[in-house]
Tab-separated table of C-alpha atoms in Angstrom:
chain	number	residue	atom	x	y	z
A	1	UNK	CA	-35.386	101.647	47.873
A	2	UNK	CA	-34.598	104.436	50.345
A	3	UNK	CA	-33.643	103.795	53.964
A	4	UNK	CA	-37.114	104.586	55.310
A	5	UNK	CA	-38.803	102.182	52.872
A	6	UNK	CA	-36.249	99.483	53.679
A	7	UNK	CA	-36.920	99.834	57.417
A	8	UNK	CA	-40.658	99.748	56.812
A	9	UNK	CA	-40.366	96.605	54.701
A	10	UNK	CA	-38.165	94.925	57.300
A	11	UNK	CA	-40.608	95.692	60.111
A	12	UNK	CA	-43.529	94.495	58.003
A	13	UNK	CA	-41.769	91.148	57.538
A	14	UNK	CA	-41.028	91.040	61.258
A	15	UNK	CA	-44.647	91.697	62.226
A	16	UNK	CA	-45.863	89.146	59.669
A	17	UNK	CA	-43.562	86.612	61.310
A	18	UNK	CA	-45.014	87.431	64.723
A	19	UNK	CA	-48.579	86.898	63.467
A	20	UNK	CA	-47.688	83.547	61.870
A	21	UNK	CA	-45.904	82.441	65.057
A	22	UNK	CA	-48.764	83.518	67.339
A	23	UNK	CA	-51.417	81.895	65.143
A	24	UNK	CA	-49.578	78.578	65.242
A	25	UNK	CA	-49.062	78.863	68.994
A	26	UNK	CA	-52.693	79.838	69.518
A	27	UNK	CA	-53.819	76.697	67.720
A	28	UNK	CA	-51.751	74.411	69.947
A	29	UNK	CA	-51.798	76.011	73.410
A	30	UNK	CA	-55.479	75.350	74.210
A	31	UNK	CA	-55.099	71.626	73.411
A	32	UNK	CA	-51.561	70.920	74.658
A	33	UNK	CA	-52.639	68.717	77.566
A	34	UNK	CA	-55.532	67.198	75.653
A	35	UNK	CA	-53.359	66.338	72.660
A	36	UNK	CA	-50.956	64.067	74.533
A	37	UNK	CA	-53.770	62.619	76.626
A	38	UNK	CA	-55.617	61.840	73.405
A	39	UNK	CA	-52.736	60.308	71.417
A	40	UNK	CA	-50.991	58.424	74.245
A	41	UNK	CA	-53.872	57.544	76.530
A	42	UNK	CA	-51.869	58.760	79.534
A	43	UNK	CA	-53.806	60.324	82.447
A	44	UNK	CA	-54.052	64.122	82.375
A	45	UNK	CA	-52.104	64.395	85.640
A	46	UNK	CA	-49.202	62.363	84.238
A	47	UNK	CA	-49.219	64.378	81.018
A	48	UNK	CA	-49.069	67.612	83.034
A	49	UNK	CA	-46.210	66.313	85.165
A	50	UNK	CA	-44.155	65.286	82.127
A	51	UNK	CA	-44.761	68.628	80.423
A	52	UNK	CA	-43.766	70.569	83.555
A	53	UNK	CA	-40.581	68.503	83.991
A	54	UNK	CA	-39.592	69.065	80.369
A	55	UNK	CA	-40.439	72.772	80.609
A	56	UNK	CA	-37.826	73.192	83.353
A	57	UNK	CA	-35.233	72.919	80.582
A	58	UNK	CA	-36.337	76.339	79.394
A	59	UNK	CA	-34.625	77.741	82.498
A	60	UNK	CA	-31.396	76.233	81.163
A	61	UNK	CA	-31.746	77.460	77.593
A	62	UNK	CA	-32.448	81.012	78.747
A	63	UNK	CA	-28.889	81.859	79.935
A	64	UNK	CA	-27.372	79.823	77.092
A	65	UNK	CA	-29.391	81.892	74.641
A	66	UNK	CA	-27.991	85.049	76.232
A	67	UNK	CA	-24.441	83.884	75.522
A	68	UNK	CA	-25.290	82.903	71.946
A	69	UNK	CA	-27.015	86.241	71.261
A	70	UNK	CA	-23.875	88.129	72.299
A	71	UNK	CA	-21.642	85.859	70.205
A	72	UNK	CA	-23.740	85.104	67.116
A	73	UNK	CA	-26.327	87.885	67.015
A	74	UNK	CA	-29.998	87.831	67.975
A	75	UNK	CA	-31.382	86.845	64.572
A	76	UNK	CA	-29.397	83.596	64.453
A	77	UNK	CA	-30.663	82.569	67.911
A	78	UNK	CA	-34.270	83.488	67.064
A	79	UNK	CA	-34.133	81.357	63.913
A	80	UNK	CA	-32.469	78.475	65.774
A	81	UNK	CA	-35.191	78.555	68.422
A	82	UNK	CA	-37.933	78.378	65.805
A	83	UNK	CA	-36.227	75.451	64.064
A	84	UNK	CA	-35.945	73.595	67.387
A	85	UNK	CA	-39.638	74.066	68.051
A	86	UNK	CA	-40.561	73.006	64.523
A	87	UNK	CA	-38.477	69.823	64.952
A	88	UNK	CA	-40.164	69.084	68.275
A	89	UNK	CA	-43.642	69.530	66.834
A	90	UNK	CA	-42.759	67.322	63.870
A	91	UNK	CA	-41.957	64.539	66.344
A	92	UNK	CA	-45.202	64.874	68.324
A	93	UNK	CA	-47.216	62.510	66.074
A	94	UNK	CA	-44.603	59.797	66.786
A	95	UNK	CA	-45.068	59.998	70.576
A	96	UNK	CA	-46.739	56.938	72.087
A	97	UNK	CA	-45.361	56.690	75.648
A	98	UNK	CA	-43.977	58.847	78.477
A	99	UNK	CA	-40.250	58.798	77.589
A	100	UNK	CA	-40.577	59.856	73.929
A	101	UNK	CA	-43.082	62.472	75.061
A	102	UNK	CA	-40.582	63.946	77.526
A	103	UNK	CA	-37.845	64.258	74.899
A	104	UNK	CA	-40.182	65.718	72.282
A	105	UNK	CA	-41.536	68.328	74.693
A	106	UNK	CA	-37.999	69.023	75.969
A	107	UNK	CA	-36.854	69.990	72.460
A	108	UNK	CA	-39.713	72.477	72.203
A	109	UNK	CA	-38.970	73.777	75.722
A	110	UNK	CA	-35.368	74.515	74.729
A	111	UNK	CA	-36.645	76.569	71.811
A	112	UNK	CA	-39.217	78.302	74.005
A	113	UNK	CA	-36.584	79.283	76.566
A	114	UNK	CA	-34.354	80.871	73.944
A	115	UNK	CA	-37.179	83.058	72.602
A	116	UNK	CA	-37.586	85.910	75.150
A	117	UNK	CA	-33.948	87.120	75.354
A	118	UNK	CA	-33.305	86.623	71.639
A	119	UNK	CA	-36.475	88.296	70.343
A	120	UNK	CA	-36.066	91.280	72.681
A	121	UNK	CA	-32.452	91.606	71.549
A	122	UNK	CA	-33.554	91.473	67.899
A	123	UNK	CA	-36.089	94.251	68.483
A	124	UNK	CA	-33.332	96.314	70.121
A	125	UNK	CA	-31.139	95.759	67.041
A	126	UNK	CA	-33.713	96.757	64.423
A	127	UNK	CA	-35.364	99.683	66.236
A	128	UNK	CA	-34.105	102.446	68.492
A	129	UNK	CA	-35.552	105.053	70.827
A	130	UNK	CA	-39.318	105.511	70.724
A	131	UNK	CA	-39.464	103.250	67.651
A	132	UNK	CA	-38.691	100.343	69.977
A	133	UNK	CA	-41.732	101.150	72.089
A	134	UNK	CA	-43.936	101.261	68.994
A	135	UNK	CA	-42.529	98.034	67.551
A	136	UNK	CA	-42.939	96.178	70.854
A	137	UNK	CA	-46.485	97.536	71.156
A	138	UNK	CA	-47.330	96.385	67.624
A	139	UNK	CA	-45.810	92.999	68.394
A	140	UNK	CA	-47.909	92.580	71.563
A	141	UNK	CA	-51.061	93.690	69.772
A	142	UNK	CA	-50.641	91.422	66.771
A	143	UNK	CA	-49.526	88.463	68.869
A	144	UNK	CA	-52.694	88.726	70.951
A	145	UNK	CA	-54.727	88.843	67.739
A	146	UNK	CA	-52.806	85.871	66.352
A	147	UNK	CA	-53.315	83.830	69.520
A	148	UNK	CA	-57.037	84.513	69.349
A	149	UNK	CA	-57.181	83.561	65.664
A	150	UNK	CA	-55.234	80.378	66.365
A	151	UNK	CA	-57.645	79.450	69.131
A	152	UNK	CA	-60.605	79.874	66.780
A	153	UNK	CA	-58.918	77.743	64.110
A	154	UNK	CA	-58.226	75.034	66.681
A	155	UNK	CA	-61.844	75.084	67.816
A	156	UNK	CA	-63.002	74.726	64.206
A	157	UNK	CA	-60.606	71.835	63.569
A	158	UNK	CA	-61.616	69.984	66.724
A	159	UNK	CA	-65.210	70.286	65.582
A	160	UNK	CA	-64.411	67.454	63.173
A	161	UNK	CA	-64.115	65.160	66.203
A	162	UNK	CA	-61.364	62.947	64.777
A	163	UNK	CA	-57.714	62.021	65.437
A	164	UNK	CA	-56.813	63.735	62.173
A	165	UNK	CA	-57.846	67.087	63.648
A	166	UNK	CA	-55.380	66.793	66.538
A	167	UNK	CA	-52.522	65.816	64.229
A	168	UNK	CA	-53.428	68.564	61.756
A	169	UNK	CA	-53.279	71.194	64.517
A	170	UNK	CA	-49.848	70.023	65.719
A	171	UNK	CA	-48.342	69.785	62.231
A	172	UNK	CA	-49.803	73.157	61.232
A	173	UNK	CA	-48.292	74.740	64.357
A	174	UNK	CA	-44.906	73.210	63.509
A	175	UNK	CA	-45.182	74.477	59.938
A	176	UNK	CA	-45.957	77.962	61.308
A	177	UNK	CA	-42.626	77.908	63.172
A	178	UNK	CA	-40.802	76.927	59.966
A	179	UNK	CA	-42.457	79.758	58.039
A	180	UNK	CA	-41.591	82.183	60.835
A	181	UNK	CA	-37.937	81.076	60.755
A	182	UNK	CA	-37.897	81.725	57.000
A	183	UNK	CA	-39.365	85.198	57.446
A	184	UNK	CA	-36.846	86.006	60.183
A	185	UNK	CA	-34.031	84.995	57.845
A	186	UNK	CA	-35.037	87.824	55.471
A	187	UNK	CA	-34.570	90.454	58.184
A	188	UNK	CA	-31.195	92.103	57.676
A	189	UNK	CA	-30.323	92.716	61.302
A	190	UNK	CA	-26.911	94.276	61.973
A	191	UNK	CA	-24.092	91.905	62.967
A	192	UNK	CA	-23.359	91.497	66.694
A	193	UNK	CA	-21.282	94.351	68.066
A	194	UNK	CA	-18.322	93.301	70.170
A	195	UNK	CA	-16.241	95.822	72.042
A	196	UNK	CA	-13.734	93.113	72.892
A	197	UNK	CA	-13.654	89.360	73.269
A	198	UNK	CA	-12.912	89.844	76.970
A	199	UNK	CA	-16.197	91.674	77.420
A	200	UNK	CA	-18.112	88.863	75.739
A	201	UNK	CA	-16.409	86.256	77.917
A	202	UNK	CA	-17.152	88.266	81.064
A	203	UNK	CA	-20.764	88.908	80.031
A	204	UNK	CA	-22.570	87.437	83.036
A	205	UNK	CA	-20.006	88.888	85.444
A	206	UNK	CA	-20.816	92.300	84.007
A	207	UNK	CA	-24.530	91.661	84.366
A	208	UNK	CA	-24.196	90.857	88.069
A	209	UNK	CA	-22.093	93.990	88.582
A	210	UNK	CA	-24.819	96.111	86.984
A	211	UNK	CA	-26.808	96.741	90.159
A	212	UNK	CA	-29.432	99.087	88.674
A	213	UNK	CA	-30.290	96.455	86.063
A	214	UNK	CA	-30.460	93.719	88.702
A	215	UNK	CA	-32.768	95.932	90.758
A	216	UNK	CA	-34.954	96.440	87.673
A	217	UNK	CA	-35.071	92.662	87.264
A	218	UNK	CA	-36.036	91.995	90.885
A	219	UNK	CA	-38.727	94.673	90.791
A	220	UNK	CA	-40.430	92.789	87.968
A	221	UNK	CA	-40.971	89.641	90.063
A	222	UNK	CA	-44.071	90.855	91.991
A	223	UNK	CA	-45.595	92.178	88.767
A	224	UNK	CA	-44.919	88.891	86.974
A	225	UNK	CA	-46.880	87.081	89.684
A	226	UNK	CA	-49.652	89.616	89.133
A	227	UNK	CA	-49.770	88.835	85.416
A	228	UNK	CA	-50.352	85.141	86.210
A	229	UNK	CA	-53.612	85.903	88.039
A	230	UNK	CA	-55.680	85.897	84.860
A	231	UNK	CA	-54.847	82.301	83.954
A	232	UNK	CA	-54.134	80.735	87.376
A	233	UNK	CA	-56.188	82.041	90.276
A	234	UNK	CA	-58.837	84.347	88.802
A	235	UNK	CA	-60.936	81.545	87.220
A	236	UNK	CA	-61.016	79.676	90.543
A	237	UNK	CA	-61.725	82.805	92.601
A	238	UNK	CA	-64.516	84.092	90.379
A	239	UNK	CA	-66.355	80.784	90.003
A	240	UNK	CA	-65.782	79.099	93.370
A	241	UNK	CA	-65.287	81.923	95.869
A	242	UNK	CA	-67.604	84.491	94.300
A	243	UNK	CA	-70.070	82.000	92.838
A	244	UNK	CA	-70.133	83.522	89.338
A	245	UNK	CA	-71.107	81.241	86.413
A	246	UNK	CA	-68.295	79.255	84.775
A	247	UNK	CA	-69.001	80.844	81.401
A	248	UNK	CA	-67.789	84.217	82.646
A	249	UNK	CA	-64.153	83.024	82.702
A	250	UNK	CA	-63.910	82.882	78.919
A	251	UNK	CA	-65.548	86.276	78.587
A	252	UNK	CA	-63.091	87.867	81.021
A	253	UNK	CA	-60.170	86.373	79.087
A	254	UNK	CA	-61.649	87.760	75.861
A	255	UNK	CA	-62.000	91.239	77.420
A	256	UNK	CA	-58.302	91.181	78.266
A	257	UNK	CA	-56.919	89.774	74.999
A	258	UNK	CA	-59.173	91.845	72.738
A	259	UNK	CA	-58.388	94.966	74.762
A	260	UNK	CA	-54.642	94.403	74.365
A	261	UNK	CA	-54.957	93.620	70.655
A	262	UNK	CA	-57.076	96.708	69.960
A	263	UNK	CA	-55.477	99.309	72.222
A	264	UNK	CA	-51.802	98.448	72.772
A	265	UNK	CA	-50.519	100.342	69.717
A	266	UNK	CA	-52.310	103.678	70.356
A	267	UNK	CA	-51.677	103.535	74.114
A	268	UNK	CA	-47.967	102.818	73.689
A	269	UNK	CA	-47.694	105.510	71.018
A	270	UNK	CA	-49.134	108.031	73.459
A	271	UNK	CA	-46.856	106.850	76.284
A	272	UNK	CA	-43.709	107.628	74.257
A	273	UNK	CA	-44.309	111.261	75.308
A	274	UNK	CA	-43.406	110.369	78.883
A	275	UNK	CA	-40.681	108.680	80.857
A	276	UNK	CA	-40.891	104.922	80.590
A	277	UNK	CA	-40.293	104.458	84.314
A	278	UNK	CA	-43.317	106.593	85.200
A	279	UNK	CA	-45.576	104.814	82.695
A	280	UNK	CA	-44.487	101.412	84.041
A	281	UNK	CA	-45.007	102.569	87.634
A	282	UNK	CA	-48.459	103.896	86.718
A	283	UNK	CA	-49.268	100.481	85.259
A	284	UNK	CA	-48.266	98.901	88.568
A	285	UNK	CA	-50.531	101.309	90.437
A	286	UNK	CA	-53.474	100.363	88.212
A	287	UNK	CA	-52.722	96.661	88.783
A	288	UNK	CA	-52.860	97.410	92.508
A	289	UNK	CA	-56.306	99.031	92.171
A	290	UNK	CA	-57.520	96.043	90.152
A	291	UNK	CA	-56.399	93.560	92.831
A	292	UNK	CA	-57.989	95.633	95.607
A	293	UNK	CA	-61.264	95.731	93.677
A	294	UNK	CA	-61.169	91.952	93.186
A	295	UNK	CA	-60.620	91.607	96.950
A	296	UNK	CA	-63.539	93.925	97.753
A	297	UNK	CA	-65.891	91.823	95.606
A	298	UNK	CA	-65.828	89.207	98.346
A	299	UNK	CA	-68.056	91.572	100.355
A	300	UNK	CA	-70.635	92.045	97.565
A	301	UNK	CA	-73.923	90.127	97.876
A	302	UNK	CA	-75.837	91.344	94.818
A	303	UNK	CA	-75.340	89.156	91.745
A	304	UNK	CA	-75.664	92.092	89.367
A	305	UNK	CA	-73.166	94.205	91.310
A	306	UNK	CA	-70.820	91.223	91.504
A	307	UNK	CA	-70.779	90.686	87.725
A	308	UNK	CA	-70.308	94.423	87.118
A	309	UNK	CA	-67.464	94.518	89.642
A	310	UNK	CA	-65.707	91.519	88.093
A	311	UNK	CA	-65.788	93.166	84.675
A	312	UNK	CA	-64.625	96.511	86.095
A	313	UNK	CA	-61.685	94.848	87.872
A	314	UNK	CA	-60.758	92.961	84.676
A	315	UNK	CA	-60.860	96.187	82.673
A	316	UNK	CA	-58.563	97.802	85.262
A	317	UNK	CA	-56.210	94.814	84.992
A	318	UNK	CA	-56.175	95.227	81.200
A	319	UNK	CA	-55.417	98.965	81.515
A	320	UNK	CA	-52.545	98.128	83.852
A	321	UNK	CA	-51.198	95.685	81.288
A	322	UNK	CA	-51.527	98.257	78.492
A	323	UNK	CA	-49.512	100.759	80.529
A	324	UNK	CA	-46.943	98.291	81.796
A	325	UNK	CA	-46.318	95.545	79.219
A	326	UNK	CA	-44.784	97.060	76.103
A	327	UNK	CA	-43.225	100.013	77.930
A	328	UNK	CA	-41.524	97.756	80.492
A	329	UNK	CA	-40.036	95.677	77.670
A	330	UNK	CA	-38.688	98.812	75.998
A	331	UNK	CA	-37.322	100.083	79.317
A	332	UNK	CA	-35.372	96.871	79.908
A	333	UNK	CA	-34.113	96.566	76.326
A	334	UNK	CA	-32.728	100.111	76.511
A	335	UNK	CA	-31.248	99.594	79.977
A	336	UNK	CA	-29.175	96.619	78.776
A	337	UNK	CA	-25.677	97.585	77.534
A	338	UNK	CA	-25.307	96.782	73.839
A	339	UNK	CA	-22.274	94.508	74.026
A	340	UNK	CA	-23.817	92.160	76.582
A	341	UNK	CA	-27.474	92.782	75.786
A	342	UNK	CA	-28.231	89.089	75.238
A	343	UNK	CA	-27.035	88.094	78.680
A	344	UNK	CA	-28.664	91.058	80.395
A	345	UNK	CA	-32.023	90.204	78.841
A	346	UNK	CA	-31.574	86.516	79.662
A	347	UNK	CA	-31.137	87.412	83.337
A	348	UNK	CA	-34.142	89.714	83.188
A	349	UNK	CA	-36.281	86.960	81.668
A	350	UNK	CA	-35.719	84.884	84.794
A	351	UNK	CA	-37.964	87.421	86.549
A	352	UNK	CA	-40.733	86.093	84.294
A	353	UNK	CA	-39.725	82.441	84.056
A	354	UNK	CA	-39.448	81.789	87.802
A	355	UNK	CA	-42.818	83.382	88.740
A	356	UNK	CA	-44.450	81.579	85.810
A	357	UNK	CA	-43.157	78.263	87.152
A	358	UNK	CA	-44.041	79.028	90.787
A	359	UNK	CA	-47.341	80.876	90.306
A	360	UNK	CA	-49.642	77.828	90.174
A	361	UNK	CA	-48.342	76.574	93.535
A	362	UNK	CA	-47.938	79.979	95.223
A	363	UNK	CA	-51.199	81.585	94.097
A	364	UNK	CA	-53.363	78.530	94.728
A	365	UNK	CA	-51.819	78.148	98.205
A	366	UNK	CA	-52.584	81.778	99.036
A	367	UNK	CA	-56.071	81.422	97.598
A	368	UNK	CA	-56.685	78.349	99.756
A	369	UNK	CA	-55.402	80.190	102.828
A	370	UNK	CA	-57.603	83.227	102.159
A	371	UNK	CA	-58.690	84.981	98.946
A	372	UNK	CA	-58.363	88.334	100.703
A	373	UNK	CA	-54.781	87.530	101.705
A	374	UNK	CA	-53.893	86.600	98.116
A	375	UNK	CA	-55.245	89.842	96.663
A	376	UNK	CA	-53.669	92.005	99.387
A	377	UNK	CA	-50.263	90.311	98.928
A	378	UNK	CA	-50.436	90.862	95.158
A	379	UNK	CA	-51.564	94.487	95.591
A	380	UNK	CA	-48.769	95.220	98.072
A	381	UNK	CA	-46.219	93.591	95.776
A	382	UNK	CA	-47.061	95.581	92.643
A	383	UNK	CA	-47.465	98.825	94.610
A	384	UNK	CA	-44.077	98.380	96.279
A	385	UNK	CA	-42.490	97.563	92.928
A	386	UNK	CA	-43.993	100.679	91.290
A	387	UNK	CA	-42.863	102.970	94.111
A	388	UNK	CA	-39.339	101.546	94.176
A	389	UNK	CA	-39.040	101.885	90.396
A	390	UNK	CA	-39.542	105.642	90.640
A	391	UNK	CA	-36.714	105.775	93.190
A	392	UNK	CA	-34.490	103.687	90.893
A	393	UNK	CA	-35.084	106.020	87.944
A	394	UNK	CA	-32.029	108.319	88.437
A	395	UNK	CA	-29.687	105.302	88.408
A	396	UNK	CA	-30.896	104.020	85.036
A	397	UNK	CA	-29.380	105.111	81.690
A	398	UNK	CA	-31.040	108.148	80.171
A	399	UNK	CA	-31.874	106.317	76.925
A	400	UNK	CA	-33.728	103.692	78.957
A	401	UNK	CA	-35.876	106.191	80.818
A	402	UNK	CA	-36.611	108.676	78.033
A	403	UNK	CA	-37.964	107.285	74.733
A	404	UNK	CA	-36.616	110.177	72.636
A	405	UNK	CA	-33.247	110.525	74.344
A	406	UNK	CA	-30.146	110.883	72.194
A	407	UNK	CA	-28.003	107.769	71.602
A	408	UNK	CA	-25.915	106.872	74.663
A	409	UNK	CA	-22.320	107.906	75.042
A	410	UNK	CA	-19.686	105.182	74.772
A	411	UNK	CA	-19.765	102.651	77.590
A	412	UNK	CA	-17.363	102.731	80.467
A	413	UNK	CA	-14.439	100.342	80.631
A	414	UNK	CA	-16.468	97.662	82.352
A	415	UNK	CA	-19.172	97.716	79.691
A	416	UNK	CA	-21.868	99.385	81.768
A	417	UNK	CA	-23.553	102.503	80.483
A	418	UNK	CA	-23.240	105.632	82.588
A	419	UNK	CA	-26.560	106.755	84.084
A	420	UNK	CA	-27.357	110.317	83.153
A	421	UNK	CA	-29.053	112.906	85.320
A	422	UNK	CA	-32.681	113.381	84.362
A	423	UNK	CA	-34.391	116.687	83.808
A	424	UNK	CA	-37.173	117.781	86.165
A	425	UNK	CA	-40.699	116.711	85.379
A	426	UNK	CA	-43.150	119.025	83.692
A	427	UNK	CA	-46.807	119.394	84.606
A	428	UNK	CA	-49.124	116.650	83.402
A	429	UNK	CA	-48.488	112.925	83.735
A	430	UNK	CA	-45.794	112.279	86.348
A	431	UNK	CA	-42.470	112.162	84.584
A	432	UNK	CA	-43.552	114.182	81.547
A	433	UNK	CA	-40.584	115.797	79.891
A	434	UNK	CA	-40.146	119.512	79.484
A	435	UNK	CA	-40.454	121.051	76.009
A	436	UNK	CA	-37.619	119.894	73.809
A	437	UNK	CA	-37.128	116.746	75.884
A	438	UNK	CA	-39.086	113.519	75.515
A	439	UNK	CA	-42.157	115.112	73.964
A	440	UNK	CA	-41.750	115.809	70.265
């Protein structure tokens, strides 16, 4: 088997693993609260409180995973995380009271927290340059499809209306994690690269000295809050503040997930012609337009115009996600120095984890204060982030900004890559490379 065929086979196994993982997750996520309420008889509020408390452990496993990735390699941490989650799910049928529930969910939370930095590091190990963008795009597309498939399977199982259905969903999800771990084990990722043991020991110190990367991390926080709109505040705003029918919430979610599943690969393939920073900033600008349109719908009185506006704003949100999501992940993975990539990505993931934890309280408080205030705050946040990212661009490594840039030169003594001067933009999309540059 030649090198190209071997890479293709490896990526096929990787994408198969992502589909299996997402299908199992998609089966469980819609019933997570209902499952424990059903099997333990605990009130929904208490179940939610226990799950949130246990989920806080994911904030602990995130930096630990960064250390382990740099020491053991990303594949080992990815597999370990899947095995932890499989063990937690296997214990779910034994839960009958609050304390066992906390420990069972905590095991899964530890595995969940290790996933983002380890899987992004694994992608960075098995793909380089524009291939990373394409692999991340394929991953996002297939994971959205898998989540949707899992949700349909869960709905079919729950149609039986029995306790067996709940247990079957949980055990099937756990089995999916085991299968995914087995598939990941077949991926021959390169061993972890260590410049020196001192660099590994000083990993987080190097991260906090890497100011451009820290700035990139902080700039993601407003956008991460924006991503949470679809699941946290949009359903409440559309149904209660705008008076739209409850059934529209599921349709809007379907528009988003189906759009990502269908379009992420071709959109990301096209975006590899341009600088990642400009594509990500453009995504932020589209998010801003979406939030402003949602805000303006509060002034609409016609029911038909209201429904059309809600769908138009959701489509804009989906376009923003298509432009931002996969490309931002590739930008960050390429901006992280190789020898401490695990810890860099663990720090970056905090820009997702913290907003995810705070969004329910922050967004609902703003929505209660004033829907217009919430949308304007979100719009200002993503717009400011997009504008600042374009100003940060010259301080980022060339291979992070340009998908087709040559491999980076050796790192400096402190382990941080030297930022390279970028060539002037060419006509077309802002940030388009001149002939012979990013565009093939």
